[in-house]
Amino acid sequence: MKLLEPSEYQAAAGAVYLSVVQEIAWLLPLAQLEHIGASAIPGAVSKGDLDICVLVTAQEHARAVQVLQGAGYVAKKDTLRTPELCMLLSPRTDTDVALQVVAKGSEFEFFLHFRDALRADPRLVEQYNLLKQRFAPFGMERYREEKSRFITTVLTPQVLPGRCAESAPVASGACNLD
């Protein structure tokens, strides 16, 4: 797998994003559309594809997927699909475009949290790039496993000495901060 430097793909991906978002906004006017994935992160290397998060209410999720499929988008095989998440592939032939149709408020909003974490910290982008470059030669399965580990690490709250993570269990007063 060949990874592209940002200068080789980000401008083109941005233009395709604007085009696809126009189409989706017409199909799903109440959807919140977010540019996600490497092309949305300044300085990130990429396969050159484009990822878009289509956020809809949980009640509208199934209908949104149906509307997009009616417009030619196809559910990607062998990916996680739940009532809150569906990955669709674009019928476009000029650029690989994937839509992550996500129910608002679900755990799958992590796509946005990860993007925002990398946009806020260039050191994370550098680490992510190095990881992708290191594991690209090992095939797609290993590449995705390592990316998943990295994403989990970035999104897992770190507990500092003398502090507690909000979700950490409080046992015998160990996390009281008074």
PDB file of N, CA and C in Angstrom, residues 1-6 9-10 36-41 43-49 51 114 118 124-140 142-148 150-151:
ATOM      1  N   MET A   1       0.854  -1.177   0.000  1.00  0.00           N
ATOM      2  CA  MET A   1       0.000   0.000   0.000  1.00  0.00           C
ATOM      3  C   MET A   1       0.895   1.233   0.000  1.00  0.00           C
ATOM      4  N   LYS A   2       0.551   2.170  -0.848  1.00  0.00           N
ATOM      5  CA  LYS A   2       1.323   3.412  -0.956  1.00  0.00           C
ATOM      6  C   LYS A   2       0.623   4.504  -0.155  1.00  0.00           C
ATOM      7  N   LEU A   3       1.387   5.157   0.681  1.00  0.00           N
ATOM      8  CA  LEU A   3       0.863   6.299   1.432  1.00  0.00           C
ATOM      9  C   LEU A   3       1.313   7.583   0.752  1.00  0.00           C
ATOM     10  N   LEU A   4       0.410   8.536   0.719  1.00  0.00           N
ATOM     11  CA  LEU A   4       0.686   9.821   0.084  1.00  0.00           C
ATOM     12  C   LEU A   4       0.997  10.878   1.138  1.00  0.00           C
ATOM     13  N   GLU A   5       1.891  11.759   0.785  1.00  0.00           N
ATOM     14  CA  GLU A   5       2.182  12.913   1.633  1.00  0.00           C
ATOM     15  C   GLU A   5       1.009  13.889   1.513  1.00  0.00           C
ATOM     16  N   PRO A   6       0.773  14.708   2.538  1.00  0.00           N
ATOM     17  CA  PRO A   6      -0.360  15.645   2.496  1.00  0.00           C
ATOM     18  C   PRO A   6      -0.401  16.504   1.238  1.00  0.00           C
ATOM     19  N   TYR A   9      -2.291  14.928  -1.770  1.00  0.00           N
ATOM     20  CA  TYR A   9      -3.697  14.528  -1.817  1.00  0.00           C
ATOM     21  C   TYR A   9      -4.671  15.454  -1.077  1.00  0.00           C
ATOM     22  N   GLN A  10      -4.230  16.216  -0.097  1.00  0.00           N
ATOM     23  CA  GLN A  10      -5.186  16.925   0.754  1.00  0.00           C
ATOM     24  C   GLN A  10      -6.004  17.981   0.015  1.00  0.00           C
ATOM     25  N   ILE A  36     -13.741  13.745   8.206  1.00  0.00           N
ATOM     26  CA  ILE A  36     -12.956  12.962   9.157  1.00  0.00           C
ATOM     27  C   ILE A  36     -11.850  12.228   8.403  1.00  0.00           C
ATOM     28  N   GLY A  37     -11.082  11.433   9.105  1.00  0.00           N
ATOM     29  CA  GLY A  37     -10.003  10.672   8.481  1.00  0.00           C
ATOM     30  C   GLY A  37      -8.785  11.547   8.243  1.00  0.00           C
ATOM     31  N   ALA A  38      -7.772  10.936   7.664  1.00  0.00           N
ATOM     32  CA  ALA A  38      -6.484  11.617   7.485  1.00  0.00           C
ATOM     33  C   ALA A  38      -6.586  12.890   6.654  1.00  0.00           C
ATOM     34  N   SER A  39      -7.461  12.878   5.653  1.00  0.00           N
ATOM     35  CA  SER A  39      -7.539  14.072   4.796  1.00  0.00           C
ATOM     36  C   SER A  39      -8.089  15.291   5.534  1.00  0.00           C
ATOM     37  N   ALA A  40      -8.663  15.079   6.713  1.00  0.00           N
ATOM     38  CA  ALA A  40      -9.187  16.182   7.527  1.00  0.00           C
ATOM     39  C   ALA A  40      -8.172  16.661   8.565  1.00  0.00           C
ATOM     40  N   ILE A  41      -7.004  16.033   8.584  1.00  0.00           N
ATOM     41  CA  ILE A  41      -5.990  16.334   9.594  1.00  0.00           C
ATOM     42  C   ILE A  41      -4.759  16.915   8.907  1.00  0.00           C
ATOM     43  N   GLY A  43      -1.288  17.689   7.727  1.00  0.00           N
ATOM     44  CA  GLY A  43      -0.014  17.001   7.883  1.00  0.00           C
ATOM     45  C   GLY A  43      -0.087  15.490   7.925  1.00  0.00           C
ATOM     46  N   ALA A  44      -1.275  14.895   7.824  1.00  0.00           N
ATOM     47  CA  ALA A  44      -1.403  13.442   7.931  1.00  0.00           C
ATOM     48  C   ALA A  44      -1.179  12.762   6.583  1.00  0.00           C
ATOM     49  N   VAL A  45      -0.410  11.674   6.607  1.00  0.00           N
ATOM     50  CA  VAL A  45      -0.249  10.856   5.410  1.00  0.00           C
ATOM     51  C   VAL A  45      -1.507  10.012   5.231  1.00  0.00           C
ATOM     52  N   SER A  46      -1.737   9.549   3.998  1.00  0.00           N
ATOM     53  CA  SER A  46      -2.990   8.844   3.712  1.00  0.00           C
ATOM     54  C   SER A  46      -2.852   7.962   2.481  1.00  0.00           C
ATOM     55  N   LYS A  47      -3.804   7.045   2.349  1.00  0.00           N
ATOM     56  CA  LYS A  47      -3.926   6.260   1.119  1.00  0.00           C
ATOM     57  C   LYS A  47      -4.513   7.140   0.011  1.00  0.00           C
ATOM     58  N   GLY A  48      -4.989   8.320   0.370  1.00  0.00           N
ATOM     59  CA  GLY A  48      -5.563   9.242  -0.608  1.00  0.00           C
ATOM     60  C   GLY A  48      -7.067   9.192  -0.683  1.00  0.00           C
ATOM     61  N   ASP A  49      -7.678   8.470   0.235  1.00  0.00           N
ATOM     62  CA  ASP A  49      -9.130   8.362   0.243  1.00  0.00           C
ATOM     63  C   ASP A  49      -9.750   9.487   1.060  1.00  0.00           C
ATOM     64  N   ASP A  51     -12.914  10.335   3.937  1.00  0.00           N
ATOM     65  CA  ASP A  51     -13.910   9.835   4.888  1.00  0.00           C
ATOM     66  C   ASP A  51     -14.779  10.993   5.351  1.00  0.00           C
ATOM     67  N   PHE A 114     -11.330  11.640  17.643  1.00  0.00           N
ATOM     68  CA  PHE A 114      -9.977  11.315  17.198  1.00  0.00           C
ATOM     69  C   PHE A 114      -9.452  12.402  16.257  1.00  0.00           C
ATOM     70  N   LEU A 118      -6.095  14.883  17.035  1.00  0.00           N
ATOM     71  CA  LEU A 118      -4.929  15.043  16.172  1.00  0.00           C
ATOM     72  C   LEU A 118      -4.798  16.460  15.637  1.00  0.00           C
ATOM     73  N   LEU A 124       0.890  14.142  17.925  1.00  0.00           N
ATOM     74  CA  LEU A 124       0.084  12.951  17.656  1.00  0.00           C
ATOM     75  C   LEU A 124       0.034  12.653  16.161  1.00  0.00           C
ATOM     76  N   VAL A 125      -0.038  13.688  15.346  1.00  0.00           N
ATOM     77  CA  VAL A 125      -0.042  13.495  13.890  1.00  0.00           C
ATOM     78  C   VAL A 125       1.276  12.849  13.468  1.00  0.00           C
ATOM     79  N   GLU A 126       2.368  13.325  14.018  1.00  0.00           N
ATOM     80  CA  GLU A 126       3.680  12.758  13.691  1.00  0.00           C
ATOM     81  C   GLU A 126       3.745  11.281  14.099  1.00  0.00           C
ATOM     82  N   GLN A 127       3.254  10.965  15.288  1.00  0.00           N
ATOM     83  CA  GLN A 127       3.241   9.567  15.746  1.00  0.00           C
ATOM     84  C   GLN A 127       2.349   8.707  14.850  1.00  0.00           C
ATOM     85  N   TYR A 128       1.196   9.241  14.486  1.00  0.00           N
ATOM     86  CA  TYR A 128       0.256   8.517  13.632  1.00  0.00           C
ATOM     87  C   TYR A 128       0.877   8.254  12.256  1.00  0.00           C
ATOM     88  N   ASN A 129       1.536   9.257  11.699  1.00  0.00           N
ATOM     89  CA  ASN A 129       2.202   9.094  10.408  1.00  0.00           C
ATOM     90  C   ASN A 129       3.276   8.012  10.472  1.00  0.00           C
ATOM     91  N   LEU A 130       4.084   8.050  11.520  1.00  0.00           N
ATOM     92  CA  LEU A 130       5.151   7.055  11.660  1.00  0.00           C
ATOM     93  C   LEU A 130       4.566   5.649  11.781  1.00  0.00           C
ATOM     94  N   LEU A 131       3.498   5.516  12.537  1.00  0.00           N
ATOM     95  CA  LEU A 131       2.847   4.216  12.695  1.00  0.00           C
ATOM     96  C   LEU A 131       2.325   3.721  11.341  1.00  0.00           C
ATOM     97  N   LYS A 132       1.641   4.584  10.614  1.00  0.00           N
ATOM     98  CA  LYS A 132       1.086   4.190   9.313  1.00  0.00           C
ATOM     99  C   LYS A 132       2.203   3.786   8.349  1.00  0.00           C
ATOM    100  N   GLN A 133       3.284   4.559   8.320  1.00  0.00           N
ATOM    101  CA  GLN A 133       4.397   4.244   7.425  1.00  0.00           C
ATOM    102  C   GLN A 133       5.076   2.935   7.821  1.00  0.00           C
ATOM    103  N   ARG A 134       5.160   2.692   9.119  1.00  0.00           N
ATOM    104  CA  ARG A 134       5.794   1.464   9.603  1.00  0.00           C
ATOM    105  C   ARG A 134       4.989   0.224   9.227  1.00  0.00           C
ATOM    106  N   PHE A 135       3.652   0.301   9.346  1.00  0.00           N
ATOM    107  CA  PHE A 135       2.830  -0.894   9.166  1.00  0.00           C
ATOM    108  C   PHE A 135       2.179  -1.024   7.786  1.00  0.00           C
ATOM    109  N   ALA A 136       2.277  -0.040   6.936  1.00  0.00           N
ATOM    110  CA  ALA A 136       1.713  -0.143   5.583  1.00  0.00           C
ATOM    111  C   ALA A 136       2.258  -1.350   4.813  1.00  0.00           C
ATOM    112  N   PRO A 137       3.555  -1.660   4.917  1.00  0.00           N
ATOM    113  CA  PRO A 137       4.077  -2.810   4.164  1.00  0.00           C
ATOM    114  C   PRO A 137       3.575  -4.174   4.659  1.00  0.00           C
ATOM    115  N   PHE A 138       2.951  -4.226   5.826  1.00  0.00           N
ATOM    116  CA  PHE A 138       2.539  -5.500   6.413  1.00  0.00           C
ATOM    117  C   PHE A 138       1.137  -5.938   5.998  1.00  0.00           C
ATOM    118  N   GLY A 139       0.497  -5.214   5.114  1.00  0.00           N
ATOM    119  CA  GLY A 139      -0.835  -5.580   4.654  1.00  0.00           C
ATOM    120  C   GLY A 139      -1.922  -4.841   5.408  1.00  0.00           C
ATOM    121  N   MET A 140      -3.104  -4.829   4.791  1.00  0.00           N
ATOM    122  CA  MET A 140      -4.222  -4.031   5.310  1.00  0.00           C
ATOM    123  C   MET A 140      -4.686  -4.485   6.690  1.00  0.00           C
ATOM    124  N   ARG A 142      -3.041  -5.948   9.262  1.00  0.00           N
ATOM    125  CA  ARG A 142      -2.119  -5.509  10.320  1.00  0.00           C
ATOM    126  C   ARG A 142      -2.126  -3.987  10.440  1.00  0.00           C
ATOM    127  N   TYR A 143      -2.147  -3.318   9.300  1.00  0.00           N
ATOM    128  CA  TYR A 143      -2.191  -1.857   9.252  1.00  0.00           C
ATOM    129  C   TYR A 143      -3.400  -1.345  10.041  1.00  0.00           C
ATOM    130  N   ARG A 144      -4.557  -1.926   9.795  1.00  0.00           N
ATOM    131  CA  ARG A 144      -5.777  -1.504  10.496  1.00  0.00           C
ATOM    132  C   ARG A 144      -5.731  -1.834  11.982  1.00  0.00           C
ATOM    133  N   GLU A 145      -5.162  -2.988  12.337  1.00  0.00           N
ATOM    134  CA  GLU A 145      -5.028  -3.359  13.758  1.00  0.00           C
ATOM    135  C   GLU A 145      -4.193  -2.322  14.508  1.00  0.00           C
ATOM    136  N   GLU A 146      -3.078  -1.952  13.923  1.00  0.00           N
ATOM    137  CA  GLU A 146      -2.175  -1.005  14.583  1.00  0.00           C
ATOM    138  C   GLU A 146      -2.806   0.386  14.659  1.00  0.00           C
ATOM    139  N   LYS A 147      -3.491   0.790  13.602  1.00  0.00           N
ATOM    140  CA  LYS A 147      -4.193   2.077  13.648  1.00  0.00           C
ATOM    141  C   LYS A 147      -5.254   2.058  14.741  1.00  0.00           C
ATOM    142  N   SER A 148      -5.968   0.964  14.857  1.00  0.00           N
ATOM    143  CA  SER A 148      -7.015   0.843  15.876  1.00  0.00           C
ATOM    144  C   SER A 148      -6.425   0.963  17.280  1.00  0.00           C
ATOM    145  N   PHE A 150      -3.709   2.548  18.110  1.00  0.00           N
ATOM    146  CA  PHE A 150      -3.307   3.945  18.288  1.00  0.00           C
ATOM    147  C   PHE A 150      -4.518   4.811  18.606  1.00  0.00           C
ATOM    148  N   ILE A 151      -5.586   4.632  17.863  1.00  0.00           N
ATOM    149  CA  ILE A 151      -6.803   5.417  18.085  1.00  0.00           C
ATOM    150  C   ILE A 151      -7.321   5.196  19.501  1.00  0.00           C
TER     151      ILE A 151
END
